[in-house]
Amino acid sequence: MCAWMAGRAAAAPRGPCGPWLCLLVAFALDIVRVDGDQDPLDPVYLPAALGLLDAPEHFRVQQMGRYPPANSSLGSRSETFLLLQPWPRAQPLLRASYPPFTTQQVVPPRVTDPHQRPVPWDVRAVSVEAAVTPAEPHARVLFHLRGQDWPPGPGSLPCARLHATHPAGTAHRACRFQPSLGACVVELEFPSHWFSQGSATRAELAYTLEPAAEGPGGCESSGEEDPGERALPVGSVELRPADPPQHQEVPLDEAVTLRVPDVPVRPGQLFSATLLLRHNFTAGVLTLRIKVKKGLHVMAARLAQPTLWTAKLDRFKGSKHHTTLITCHRVGPVEPNSSPLELSEFLWVDFLVENGTSGGVAVTRPVTWQLEYPGQAPEAEKDKMVWEILVSERDIRALVPLAKAEELVNTAPLTGVPRRVPVRLVTVDSGGALVEVTEHIGCESANTQVLQVSEACDAVFVSGKESRGARGVRVDFWWRRLRASLRMTVWAPLLPLRIEVTDTTLEQVRGWRVPGPAEGALEPEAAGVEEAERRARGCRLQYQRAGVRFLVPFAAHPLDGGRRLTHLLGPDWLLDVSHLVAPHARVQDPRVASLEGGRVLVGREPGVTSIEVRSPLSDSILGEQALAVTDDKVSVLELRVQPVMGISLALSRGTAHPGEVTATCWAQSALPAPKQEVALSLWLSFSDHTLAPAELYDHHDLGLSVSAEEPGAVLPAEEQGAHLRVVVSGAGAEGLPLHVALHPPEPCRRGRHRVPLASGTAWLGRPPAPTPAPALPSSPAQSLSPAPEASVGGGRRAAGSMGGSGDVRGKFEQTEEEAGKEEAEAREEEEEEGEEEMVPAPQRVTELELGMYALLGIFCLAILIFLVNGVVFVLRYQRKEPPDGAADPASPQPHNWVWLGTDQEELSRQLDRQSPGPPKGEGGCPCESGGGGEALTLAQAQAQAPAGGTTSSSGTLARKEAGGRRKRVEFVTFAPVPPAQLPEEPVGAPAVQSILVAGEEDIRWVCEDMGLKDPEELRSYMERIRGSS
């Protein structure tokens, strides 16, 4: 970099900033290198398993850029969970385990707004009436339990108590949840004096949950009627002093209008329909034809003005229909009216519904109306109006959809499995009865790009083809004349996935070999090979391993099409979906690395590849992360050991979401009791500043040994799983040190003794005061030395080992002779290992490497051609004489001048300077002969030029084209006066050095150009030139 900057500074104008700029760049690069070398180590934690039990749907979540403080210590771990569905059956359990120790706690109840108090049930309250009147002074509220299913027994569900607060007083009433639907309705009657204020007022509604009492009633009135701060809000209801009419008006023609009730009727109920006439109606006769089905009868026709009209009723019965004909005649005069377009009541028609016609289900009864009178428009005479009457044995007040959850996380694009939320439709009757509706239901989703509804209207779902999420997306349901809506929140993943790999560059671990076939080692073994070498040949190199997690944020889009997203938990929270996408994750090149269980990345051989997750629906890539496996060697610097003699657990609720739960567990490492089992948590610290828990590696590839200073203080524990455990007989008041060493597995060792790859020390109980270093240091510098070799000697006990190579020692002092002998053996083994590692393993050549090699070859070829050209140039021009001024290096530098003259003047000057020579040839043109004539004279003149002078002429011949002269550019040099000066040359005359060199070919060309082929013509031409000069 500095050389390049120096070259640029030399090419640029000189200034004071060049060297300083180079120093500044070097200093900046040095700072960047130092900062890169001092990267912080990865966070460490206790690798205990944390999981939820009896939780139907939950995710592990992580906040970007923030790690809990508990995840920076070997003895603790913290994780955050998100529970999406409530749990009315039982509180879920959160379990923490690190074998053989396990503990669990009940998850605290959810926190419900607005008072942030935990409630054991997730209840949805729906107010059925928005307004009440003195005729119907009942407020009805439906309570529904959301979440997972509950046991069918009646004793497990609570009671909901409704509290109404009005300026005139308070009212209370309770209901008990029905096990079949998990819902109940409270019908609270307001006192009559609440309506006597003359204007509309409002009453606030709230509810509380109470445990159900034993007995048939179940929900007894509590002693304290004031709920206080325990009540959860429902909403408000309006109290109106008058009952608004509930009817609809339908015009039969321009002059007659029909008014019918707009409420369901009960079997056996008598109701009336009203006929209205405009004031400008002048016809004297009006005939009304009514056709009804069986089960509905026309009982009577009553006139509003019997003094002006008379009515006659005729009935005709048929097999399917009954027809009633009402004929009205005017008997009084038409009274003038100032408002002829106003309507007035003319006729009341009374109907009766038969009992038992609906069978408990609401049905419709069509009624056909046809009107005839003189002067009616011809096109209106044949018009018929059909009015349908809703007949039901129940007084149905509302239709309510009940959803198991109102929040849905759309994981279908990640798994390909549709997500469904069951929906039930119930009707609320007068008196508080609930009836489920299963037939003749209609439904529709307001936005199918977010949420879909099933054809049977029994569930809403997402299939993975939806393009977005939303909050408050609406799904409409209808049954008969009743309609209802359900609001849902759908969270959609924001792709691509974020693949978190603890180490994206996996390197070869120095000195660590594991059982398995090596690359290229397929030759048959010789019969005389030793057993240790034969076993070692069946071992392969060990590469680093890394943990893998798949994270993705979930968000909801606004319904109005805006760009502002609402994130689940927050914009900096990610959900761990590793358990969902692990079956669809793979390594692009399985020869370079592999993914075990979707969570552990294992290096296989050097190369570059990537982890990718493909969609199970469209085979598109949902996320990708590049990684590399190199043959660079790293060492295990040390083992970080944490003794675990028990686990404690603490749970806390979060504030970002009602279902957020944070669990933190700690390892107990107090002074052990006699015969107490101790588990050891291990972390491997590598020389490339990375850390990895021992759980990432196969326990068969780990050769671990444990030793203690006191004889018999440590005994092997029964092997159960991959964790290292020992039994401690007891410890003193100051604690007991345990020394752990890591070796290659037993089949891949050479010799009986082996220097450990790394070692570490853990203290059981309180460590003593600072003392000189123990015999087994755990520092990185000393862990690689052969001193801790003593911890792996002595008798072997396979019961307490991992991978069949664990040792538990009672002594670790050795004599100097034994230590020296083992050190020599270790040195020989290291040399053998080095020789093995010098053998290159067969490697694949990738396309990128082929391209790089091709470019490198092209560059080398270009450099070779350049060098050859340079050598040829030097060999060709090395005999060229230097300029005259170059002979004397001490002479001053001559000045260069430019000679502007004609070819004839140059030729004349050359002829004037030459000395007399032999006579010219007389035969042939000197151009053709190539010798004699003027060319020979010029050659002789050049040969006779003084050698010591600084001026020289090249003997260039003039060229003259037909029709004009050519100007020439000559470089003239003023040189110092030579000691011997020719008399015809003036002192200080300029020396002319032509650019062109006159030769035989040039003279021939000049002769042909001038057209002088005869020697006599050429001779006369040269004489004329000499004479003119």
PDB file of N, CA and C in Angstrom, residues 49-82:
ATOM      1  N   ALA A  49     -31.546 -27.362  28.902  1.00  0.00           N
ATOM      2  CA  ALA A  49     -32.700 -27.407  28.003  1.00  0.00           C
ATOM      3  C   ALA A  49     -33.890 -26.751  28.692  1.00  0.00           C
ATOM      4  N   LEU A  50     -34.443 -25.732  28.058  1.00  0.00           N
ATOM      5  CA  LEU A  50     -35.632 -25.037  28.545  1.00  0.00           C
ATOM      6  C   LEU A  50     -36.766 -25.307  27.581  1.00  0.00           C
ATOM      7  N   GLY A  51     -37.907 -25.760  28.102  1.00  0.00           N
ATOM      8  CA  GLY A  51     -39.047 -26.075  27.246  1.00  0.00           C
ATOM      9  C   GLY A  51     -40.356 -25.914  27.978  1.00  0.00           C
ATOM     10  N   LEU A  52     -41.420 -25.705  27.186  1.00  0.00           N
ATOM     11  CA  LEU A  52     -42.771 -25.536  27.720  1.00  0.00           C
ATOM     12  C   LEU A  52     -43.545 -26.836  27.574  1.00  0.00           C
ATOM     13  N   LEU A  53     -44.321 -27.155  28.574  1.00  0.00           N
ATOM     14  CA  LEU A  53     -45.195 -28.322  28.572  1.00  0.00           C
ATOM     15  C   LEU A  53     -46.649 -27.844  28.646  1.00  0.00           C
ATOM     16  N   ASP A  54     -47.538 -28.578  27.944  1.00  0.00           N
ATOM     17  CA  ASP A  54     -48.978 -28.276  27.928  1.00  0.00           C
ATOM     18  C   ASP A  54     -49.249 -26.883  27.367  1.00  0.00           C
ATOM     19  N   ALA A  55     -48.428 -26.434  26.425  1.00  0.00           N
ATOM     20  CA  ALA A  55     -48.662 -25.162  25.733  1.00  0.00           C
ATOM     21  C   ALA A  55     -48.940 -25.488  24.272  1.00  0.00           C
ATOM     22  N   PRO A  56     -50.138 -25.189  23.767  1.00  0.00           N
ATOM     23  CA  PRO A  56     -50.495 -25.627  22.410  1.00  0.00           C
ATOM     24  C   PRO A  56     -49.669 -24.964  21.323  1.00  0.00           C
ATOM     25  N   GLU A  57     -49.416 -23.673  21.431  1.00  0.00           N
ATOM     26  CA  GLU A  57     -48.667 -22.965  20.388  1.00  0.00           C
ATOM     27  C   GLU A  57     -47.780 -21.921  21.052  1.00  0.00           C
ATOM     28  N   HIS A  58     -46.483 -22.047  20.820  1.00  0.00           N
ATOM     29  CA  HIS A  58     -45.540 -21.110  21.410  1.00  0.00           C
ATOM     30  C   HIS A  58     -44.290 -21.046  20.556  1.00  0.00           C
ATOM     31  N   PHE A  59     -43.535 -19.975  20.716  1.00  0.00           N
ATOM     32  CA  PHE A  59     -42.301 -19.763  19.985  1.00  0.00           C
ATOM     33  C   PHE A  59     -41.245 -19.237  20.945  1.00  0.00           C
ATOM     34  N   ARG A  60     -39.997 -19.568  20.633  1.00  0.00           N
ATOM     35  CA  ARG A  60     -38.877 -18.895  21.283  1.00  0.00           C
ATOM     36  C   ARG A  60     -38.616 -17.600  20.519  1.00  0.00           C
ATOM     37  N   VAL A  61     -38.371 -16.540  21.234  1.00  0.00           N
ATOM     38  CA  VAL A  61     -38.166 -15.247  20.615  1.00  0.00           C
ATOM     39  C   VAL A  61     -36.824 -14.686  21.058  1.00  0.00           C
ATOM     40  N   GLN A  62     -36.299 -13.803  20.227  1.00  0.00           N
ATOM     41  CA  GLN A  62     -35.006 -13.175  20.514  1.00  0.00           C
ATOM     42  C   GLN A  62     -35.068 -11.722  20.071  1.00  0.00           C
ATOM     43  N   GLN A  63     -34.521 -10.850  20.872  1.00  0.00           N
ATOM     44  CA  GLN A  63     -34.468  -9.428  20.553  1.00  0.00           C
ATOM     45  C   GLN A  63     -33.145  -9.121  19.871  1.00  0.00           C
ATOM     46  N   MET A  64     -33.214  -8.476  18.714  1.00  0.00           N
ATOM     47  CA  MET A  64     -32.014  -8.189  17.946  1.00  0.00           C
ATOM     48  C   MET A  64     -31.116  -7.198  18.689  1.00  0.00           C
ATOM     49  N   GLY A  65     -29.815  -7.495  18.652  1.00  0.00           N
ATOM     50  CA  GLY A  65     -28.847  -6.589  19.237  1.00  0.00           C
ATOM     51  C   GLY A  65     -28.817  -6.566  20.749  1.00  0.00           C
ATOM     52  N   ARG A  66     -29.517  -7.484  21.398  1.00  0.00           N
ATOM     53  CA  ARG A  66     -29.547  -7.496  22.867  1.00  0.00           C
ATOM     54  C   ARG A  66     -29.531  -8.939  23.355  1.00  0.00           C
ATOM     55  N   TYR A  67     -28.546  -9.248  24.158  1.00  0.00           N
ATOM     56  CA  TYR A  67     -28.443 -10.568  24.770  1.00  0.00           C
ATOM     57  C   TYR A  67     -28.667 -10.426  26.267  1.00  0.00           C
ATOM     58  N   PRO A  68     -29.488 -11.287  26.850  1.00  0.00           N
ATOM     59  CA  PRO A  68     -29.718 -11.178  28.296  1.00  0.00           C
ATOM     60  C   PRO A  68     -28.420 -11.320  29.073  1.00  0.00           C
ATOM     61  N   PRO A  69     -28.295 -10.638  30.193  1.00  0.00           N
ATOM     62  CA  PRO A  69     -27.063 -10.764  30.989  1.00  0.00           C
ATOM     63  C   PRO A  69     -26.807 -12.186  31.463  1.00  0.00           C
ATOM     64  N   ALA A  70     -27.861 -12.968  31.612  1.00  0.00           N
ATOM     65  CA  ALA A  70     -27.668 -14.344  32.070  1.00  0.00           C
ATOM     66  C   ALA A  70     -26.952 -15.198  31.040  1.00  0.00           C
ATOM     67  N   ASN A  71     -26.947 -14.776  29.763  1.00  0.00           N
ATOM     68  CA  ASN A  71     -26.293 -15.561  28.717  1.00  0.00           C
ATOM     69  C   ASN A  71     -24.847 -15.155  28.509  1.00  0.00           C
ATOM     70  N   SER A  72     -24.225 -14.562  29.499  1.00  0.00           N
ATOM     71  CA  SER A  72     -22.807 -14.225  29.429  1.00  0.00           C
ATOM     72  C   SER A  72     -22.020 -14.904  30.542  1.00  0.00           C
ATOM     73  N   SER A  73     -22.592 -15.924  31.126  1.00  0.00           N
ATOM     74  CA  SER A  73     -21.940 -16.638  32.221  1.00  0.00           C
ATOM     75  C   SER A  73     -22.093 -18.130  31.997  1.00  0.00           C
ATOM     76  N   LEU A  74     -21.087 -18.891  32.420  1.00  0.00           N
ATOM     77  CA  LEU A  74     -21.145 -20.337  32.279  1.00  0.00           C
ATOM     78  C   LEU A  74     -22.199 -20.975  33.166  1.00  0.00           C
ATOM     79  N   GLY A  75     -22.652 -20.267  34.167  1.00  0.00           N
ATOM     80  CA  GLY A  75     -23.553 -20.877  35.142  1.00  0.00           C
ATOM     81  C   GLY A  75     -24.994 -20.466  35.028  1.00  0.00           C
ATOM     82  N   SER A  76     -25.418 -19.794  33.963  1.00  0.00           N
ATOM     83  CA  SER A  76     -26.810 -19.362  33.856  1.00  0.00           C
ATOM     84  C   SER A  76     -27.215 -19.316  32.398  1.00  0.00           C
ATOM     85  N   ARG A  77     -28.522 -19.308  32.194  1.00  0.00           N
ATOM     86  CA  ARG A  77     -29.093 -19.199  30.847  1.00  0.00           C
ATOM     87  C   ARG A  77     -30.472 -18.578  30.929  1.00  0.00           C
ATOM     88  N   SER A  78     -30.818 -17.778  29.912  1.00  0.00           N
ATOM     89  CA  SER A  78     -32.114 -17.101  29.881  1.00  0.00           C
ATOM     90  C   SER A  78     -32.690 -17.217  28.480  1.00  0.00           C
ATOM     91  N   GLU A  79     -33.985 -17.498  28.411  1.00  0.00           N
ATOM     92  CA  GLU A  79     -34.702 -17.576  27.139  1.00  0.00           C
ATOM     93  C   GLU A  79     -36.086 -16.973  27.314  1.00  0.00           C
ATOM     94  N   THR A  80     -36.592 -16.397  26.223  1.00  0.00           N
ATOM     95  CA  THR A  80     -37.909 -15.775  26.218  1.00  0.00           C
ATOM     96  C   THR A  80     -38.836 -16.569  25.307  1.00  0.00           C
ATOM     97  N   PHE A  81     -40.039 -16.838  25.794  1.00  0.00           N
ATOM     98  CA  PHE A  81     -41.043 -17.596  25.051  1.00  0.00           C
ATOM     99  C   PHE A  81     -42.259 -16.700  24.805  1.00  0.00           C
ATOM    100  N   LEU A  82     -42.949 -17.000  23.715  1.00  0.00           N
ATOM    101  CA  LEU A  82     -44.190 -16.296  23.367  1.00  0.00           C
ATOM    102  C   LEU A  82     -45.296 -17.323  23.255  1.00  0.00           C
TER     103      LEU A  82
END
